[in-house]
PDB file of C-alpha atoms in Angstrom:
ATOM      1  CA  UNK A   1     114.412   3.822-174.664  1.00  0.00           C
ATOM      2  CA  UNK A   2     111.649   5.097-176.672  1.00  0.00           C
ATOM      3  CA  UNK A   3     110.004   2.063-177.502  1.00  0.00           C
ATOM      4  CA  UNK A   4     109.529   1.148-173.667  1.00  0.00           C
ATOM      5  CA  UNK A   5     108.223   4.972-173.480  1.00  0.00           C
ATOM      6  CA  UNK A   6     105.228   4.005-176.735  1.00  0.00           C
ATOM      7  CA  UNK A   7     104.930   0.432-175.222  1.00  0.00           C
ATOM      8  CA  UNK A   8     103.847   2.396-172.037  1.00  0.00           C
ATOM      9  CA  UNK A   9     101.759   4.649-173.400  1.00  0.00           C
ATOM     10  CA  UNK A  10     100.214   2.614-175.575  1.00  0.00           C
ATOM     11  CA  UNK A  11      99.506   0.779-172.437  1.00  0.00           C
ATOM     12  CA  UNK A  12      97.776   3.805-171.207  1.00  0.00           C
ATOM     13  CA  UNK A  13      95.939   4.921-174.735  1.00  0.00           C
ATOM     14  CA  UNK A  14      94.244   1.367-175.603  1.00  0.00           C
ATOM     15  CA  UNK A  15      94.589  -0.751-172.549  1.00  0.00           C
ATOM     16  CA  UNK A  16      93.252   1.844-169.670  1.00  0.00           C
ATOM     17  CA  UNK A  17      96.425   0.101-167.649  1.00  0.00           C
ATOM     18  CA  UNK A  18      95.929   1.734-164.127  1.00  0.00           C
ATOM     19  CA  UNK A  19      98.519   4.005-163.301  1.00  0.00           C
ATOM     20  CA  UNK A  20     100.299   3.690-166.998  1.00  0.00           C
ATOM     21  CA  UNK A  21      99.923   7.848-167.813  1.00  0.00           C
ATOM     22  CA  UNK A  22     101.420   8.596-164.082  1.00  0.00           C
ATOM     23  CA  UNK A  23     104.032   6.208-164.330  1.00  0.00           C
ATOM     24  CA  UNK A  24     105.639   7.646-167.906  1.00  0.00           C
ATOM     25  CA  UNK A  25     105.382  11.035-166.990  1.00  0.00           C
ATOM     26  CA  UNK A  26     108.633  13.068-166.068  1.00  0.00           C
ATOM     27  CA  UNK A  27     108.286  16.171-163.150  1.00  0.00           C
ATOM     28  CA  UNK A  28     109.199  18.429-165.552  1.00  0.00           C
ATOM     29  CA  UNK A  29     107.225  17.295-168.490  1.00  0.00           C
ATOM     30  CA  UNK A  30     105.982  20.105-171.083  1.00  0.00           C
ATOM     31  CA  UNK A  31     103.156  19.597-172.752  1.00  0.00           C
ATOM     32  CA  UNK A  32     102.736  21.256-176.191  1.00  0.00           C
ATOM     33  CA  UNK A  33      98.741  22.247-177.288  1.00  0.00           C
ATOM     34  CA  UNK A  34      97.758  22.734-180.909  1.00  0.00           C
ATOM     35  CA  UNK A  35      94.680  25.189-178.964  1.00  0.00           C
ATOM     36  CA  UNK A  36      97.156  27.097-176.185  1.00  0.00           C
ATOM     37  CA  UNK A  37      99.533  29.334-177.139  1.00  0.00           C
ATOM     38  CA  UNK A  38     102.078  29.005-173.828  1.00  0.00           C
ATOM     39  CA  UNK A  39     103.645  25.923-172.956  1.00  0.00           C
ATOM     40  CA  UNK A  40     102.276  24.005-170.132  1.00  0.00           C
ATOM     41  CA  UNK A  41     104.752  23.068-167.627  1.00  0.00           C
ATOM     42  CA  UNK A  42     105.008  20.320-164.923  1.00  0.00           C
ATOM     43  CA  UNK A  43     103.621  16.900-164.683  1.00  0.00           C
ATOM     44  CA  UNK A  44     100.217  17.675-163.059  1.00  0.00           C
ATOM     45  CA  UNK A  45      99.633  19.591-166.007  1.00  0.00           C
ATOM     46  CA  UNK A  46     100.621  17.262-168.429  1.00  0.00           C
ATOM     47  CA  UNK A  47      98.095  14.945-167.072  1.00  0.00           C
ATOM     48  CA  UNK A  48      95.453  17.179-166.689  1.00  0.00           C
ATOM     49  CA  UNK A  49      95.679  17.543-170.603  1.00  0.00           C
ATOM     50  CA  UNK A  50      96.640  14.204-171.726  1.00  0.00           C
ATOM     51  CA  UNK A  51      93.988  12.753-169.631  1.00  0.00           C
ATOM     52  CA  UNK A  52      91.379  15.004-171.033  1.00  0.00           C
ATOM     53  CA  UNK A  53      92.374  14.353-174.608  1.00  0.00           C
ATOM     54  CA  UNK A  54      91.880  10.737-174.221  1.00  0.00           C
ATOM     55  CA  UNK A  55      88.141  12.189-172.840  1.00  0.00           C
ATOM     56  CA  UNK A  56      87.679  13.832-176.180  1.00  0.00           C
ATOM     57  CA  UNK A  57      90.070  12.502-178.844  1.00  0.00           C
ATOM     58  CA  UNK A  58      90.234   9.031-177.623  1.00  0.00           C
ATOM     59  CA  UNK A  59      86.423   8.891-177.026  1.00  0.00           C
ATOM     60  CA  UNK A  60      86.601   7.850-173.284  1.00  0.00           C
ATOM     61  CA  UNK A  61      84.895  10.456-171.880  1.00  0.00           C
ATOM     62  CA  UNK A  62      85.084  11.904-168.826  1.00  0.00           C
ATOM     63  CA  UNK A  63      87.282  10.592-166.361  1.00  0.00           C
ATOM     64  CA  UNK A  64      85.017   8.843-163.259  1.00  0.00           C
ATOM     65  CA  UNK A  65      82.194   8.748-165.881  1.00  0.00           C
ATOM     66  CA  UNK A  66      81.449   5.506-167.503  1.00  0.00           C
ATOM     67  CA  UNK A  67      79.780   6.763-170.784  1.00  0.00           C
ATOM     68  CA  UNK A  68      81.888   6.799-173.404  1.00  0.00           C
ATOM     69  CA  UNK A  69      82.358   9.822-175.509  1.00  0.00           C
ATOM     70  CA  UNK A  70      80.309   9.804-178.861  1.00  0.00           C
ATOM     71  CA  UNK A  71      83.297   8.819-181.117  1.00  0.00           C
ATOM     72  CA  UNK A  72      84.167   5.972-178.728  1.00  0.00           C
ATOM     73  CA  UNK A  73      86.546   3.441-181.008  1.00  0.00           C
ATOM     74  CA  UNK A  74      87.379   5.803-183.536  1.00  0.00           C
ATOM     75  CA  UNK A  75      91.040   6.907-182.726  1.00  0.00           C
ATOM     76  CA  UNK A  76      93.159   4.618-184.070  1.00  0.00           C
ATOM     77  CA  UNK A  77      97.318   5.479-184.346  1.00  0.00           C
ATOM     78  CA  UNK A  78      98.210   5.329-188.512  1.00  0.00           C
ATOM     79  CA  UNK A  79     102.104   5.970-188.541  1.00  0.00           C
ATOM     80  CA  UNK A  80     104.450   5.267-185.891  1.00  0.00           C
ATOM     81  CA  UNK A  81     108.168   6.311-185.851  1.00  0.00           C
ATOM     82  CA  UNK A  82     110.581   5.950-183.518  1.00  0.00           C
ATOM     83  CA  UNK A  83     114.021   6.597-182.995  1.00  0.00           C
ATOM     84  CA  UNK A  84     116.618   7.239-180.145  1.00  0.00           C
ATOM     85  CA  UNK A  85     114.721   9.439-177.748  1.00  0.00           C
ATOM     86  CA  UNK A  86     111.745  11.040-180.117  1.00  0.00           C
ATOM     87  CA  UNK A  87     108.906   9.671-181.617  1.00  0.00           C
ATOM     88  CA  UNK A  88     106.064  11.210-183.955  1.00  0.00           C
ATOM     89  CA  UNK A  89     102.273   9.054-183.635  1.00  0.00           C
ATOM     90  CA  UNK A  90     100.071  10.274-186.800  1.00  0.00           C
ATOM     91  CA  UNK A  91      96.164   9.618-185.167  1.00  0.00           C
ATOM     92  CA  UNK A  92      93.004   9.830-186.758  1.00  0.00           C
ATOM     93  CA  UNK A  93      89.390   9.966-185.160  1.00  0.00           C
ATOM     94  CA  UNK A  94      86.349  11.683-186.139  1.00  0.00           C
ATOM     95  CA  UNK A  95      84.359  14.651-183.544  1.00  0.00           C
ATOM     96  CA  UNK A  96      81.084  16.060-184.008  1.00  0.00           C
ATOM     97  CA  UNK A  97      81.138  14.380-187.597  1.00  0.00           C
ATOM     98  CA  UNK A  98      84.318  15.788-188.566  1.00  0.00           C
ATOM     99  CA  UNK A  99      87.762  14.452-189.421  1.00  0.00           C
ATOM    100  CA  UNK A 100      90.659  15.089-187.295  1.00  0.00           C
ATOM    101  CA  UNK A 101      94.193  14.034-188.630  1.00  0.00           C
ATOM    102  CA  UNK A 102      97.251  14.828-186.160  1.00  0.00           C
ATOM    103  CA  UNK A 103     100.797  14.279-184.166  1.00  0.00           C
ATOM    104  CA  UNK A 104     101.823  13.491-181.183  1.00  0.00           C
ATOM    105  CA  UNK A 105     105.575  13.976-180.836  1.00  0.00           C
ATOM    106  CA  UNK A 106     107.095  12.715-178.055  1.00  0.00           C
ATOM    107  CA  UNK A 107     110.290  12.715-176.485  1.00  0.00           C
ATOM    108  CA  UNK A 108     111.431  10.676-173.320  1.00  0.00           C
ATOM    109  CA  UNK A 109     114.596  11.290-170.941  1.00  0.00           C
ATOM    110  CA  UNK A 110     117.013   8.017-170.916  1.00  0.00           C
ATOM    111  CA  UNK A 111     114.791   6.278-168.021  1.00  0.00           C
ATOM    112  CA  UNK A 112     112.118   6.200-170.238  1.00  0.00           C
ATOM    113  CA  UNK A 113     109.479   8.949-168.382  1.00  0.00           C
ATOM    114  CA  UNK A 114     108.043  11.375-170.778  1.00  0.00           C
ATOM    115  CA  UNK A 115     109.769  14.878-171.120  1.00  0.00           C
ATOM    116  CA  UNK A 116     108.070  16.779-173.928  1.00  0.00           C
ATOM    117  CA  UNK A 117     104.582  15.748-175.359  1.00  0.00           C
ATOM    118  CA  UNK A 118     103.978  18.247-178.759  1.00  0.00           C
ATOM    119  CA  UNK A 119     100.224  17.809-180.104  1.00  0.00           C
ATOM    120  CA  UNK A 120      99.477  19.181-183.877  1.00  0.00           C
ATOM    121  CA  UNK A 121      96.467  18.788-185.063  1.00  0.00           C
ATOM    122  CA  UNK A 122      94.716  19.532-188.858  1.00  0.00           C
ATOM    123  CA  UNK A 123      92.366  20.400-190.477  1.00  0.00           C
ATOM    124  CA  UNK A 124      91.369  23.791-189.089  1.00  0.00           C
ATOM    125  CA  UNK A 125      87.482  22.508-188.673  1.00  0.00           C
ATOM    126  CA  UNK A 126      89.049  19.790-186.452  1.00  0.00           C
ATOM    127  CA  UNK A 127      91.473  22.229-184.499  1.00  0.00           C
ATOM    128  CA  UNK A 128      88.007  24.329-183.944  1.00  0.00           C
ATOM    129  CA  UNK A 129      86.571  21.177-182.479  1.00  0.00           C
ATOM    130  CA  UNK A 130      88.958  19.695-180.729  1.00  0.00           C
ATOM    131  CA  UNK A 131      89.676  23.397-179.021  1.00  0.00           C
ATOM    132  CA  UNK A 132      85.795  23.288-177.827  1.00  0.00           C
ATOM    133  CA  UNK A 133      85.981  19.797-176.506  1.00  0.00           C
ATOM    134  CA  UNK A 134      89.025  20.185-174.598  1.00  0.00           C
ATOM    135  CA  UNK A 135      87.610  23.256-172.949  1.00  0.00           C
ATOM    136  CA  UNK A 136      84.521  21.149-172.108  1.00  0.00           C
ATOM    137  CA  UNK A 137      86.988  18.465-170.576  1.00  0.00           C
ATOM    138  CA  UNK A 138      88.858  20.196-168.456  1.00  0.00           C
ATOM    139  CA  UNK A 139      85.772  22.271-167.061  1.00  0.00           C
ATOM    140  CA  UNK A 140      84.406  19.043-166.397  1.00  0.00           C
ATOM    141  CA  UNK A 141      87.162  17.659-164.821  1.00  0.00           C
ATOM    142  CA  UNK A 142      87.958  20.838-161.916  1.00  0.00           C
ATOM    143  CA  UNK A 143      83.969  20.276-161.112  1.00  0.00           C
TER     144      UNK A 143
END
């Protein structure tokens, strides 16, 4: 099942498929930050974040806005692996000049829909930066 899950997301990530990020998301998703201590809970949540990574991490920029973000085409998946329910996606991109090397670890319930989505994130200059950004995102999204 997780390879429909990736093939979804992937959907989502590179293809800007309408609807791909609400469609793999499970009710009671919880989202794991590298930059907030508590779990977030719930799918609205889980959107709210995932959607403003792929403003700052993925270089989209903010959702509605048609200027892309300033590293626009730099994230790029390195590692995939996959097996039963779980899989780990090593990412690289580059903010504010700096490298940013991380993890996304996902796992998916047996109809495919996302249930846990765990973000880790090195080195510490690019936790700093992506902890800024995100802020910036999500501000920028309630407004």
């Amino acid at each position: 099942m997780i390879e429909k899950c990736i093939a979804g997301w992937h959907d989502y990530i590179f293809r800007k498929k309408p609807g791909a990020l609400e469609e793999l998301i499970a009710e009671d998703c919880v989202f794991l930050s590298p930059v907030v201590f508590t779990p977030q809970v719930g799918r609205d949540i889980t959107i709210a974040y995932l959607t403003a990574a792929g403003g700052t991490l993925g270089g989209q920029g903010a959702p509605g806005d048609d200027t892309p973000a300033e590293n626009a085409g730099k994230f790029k998946y390195t590692k995939e692996v996959l097996a039963g329910n779980h899989a780990v996606l090593e990412f690289e991109t580059e903010m504010n000049g700096k490298y940013v090397n991380g993890v996304d670890i996902i796992t998916c319930n047996d109809e495919g829909k996302i249930t846990e989505f765990r973000v880790m994130i090195r080195p510490l200059q690019a936790v700093n930066a992506v902890h800024a950004a995100m802020g910036a995102m999500l501000e920028k999204m309630k407004g």
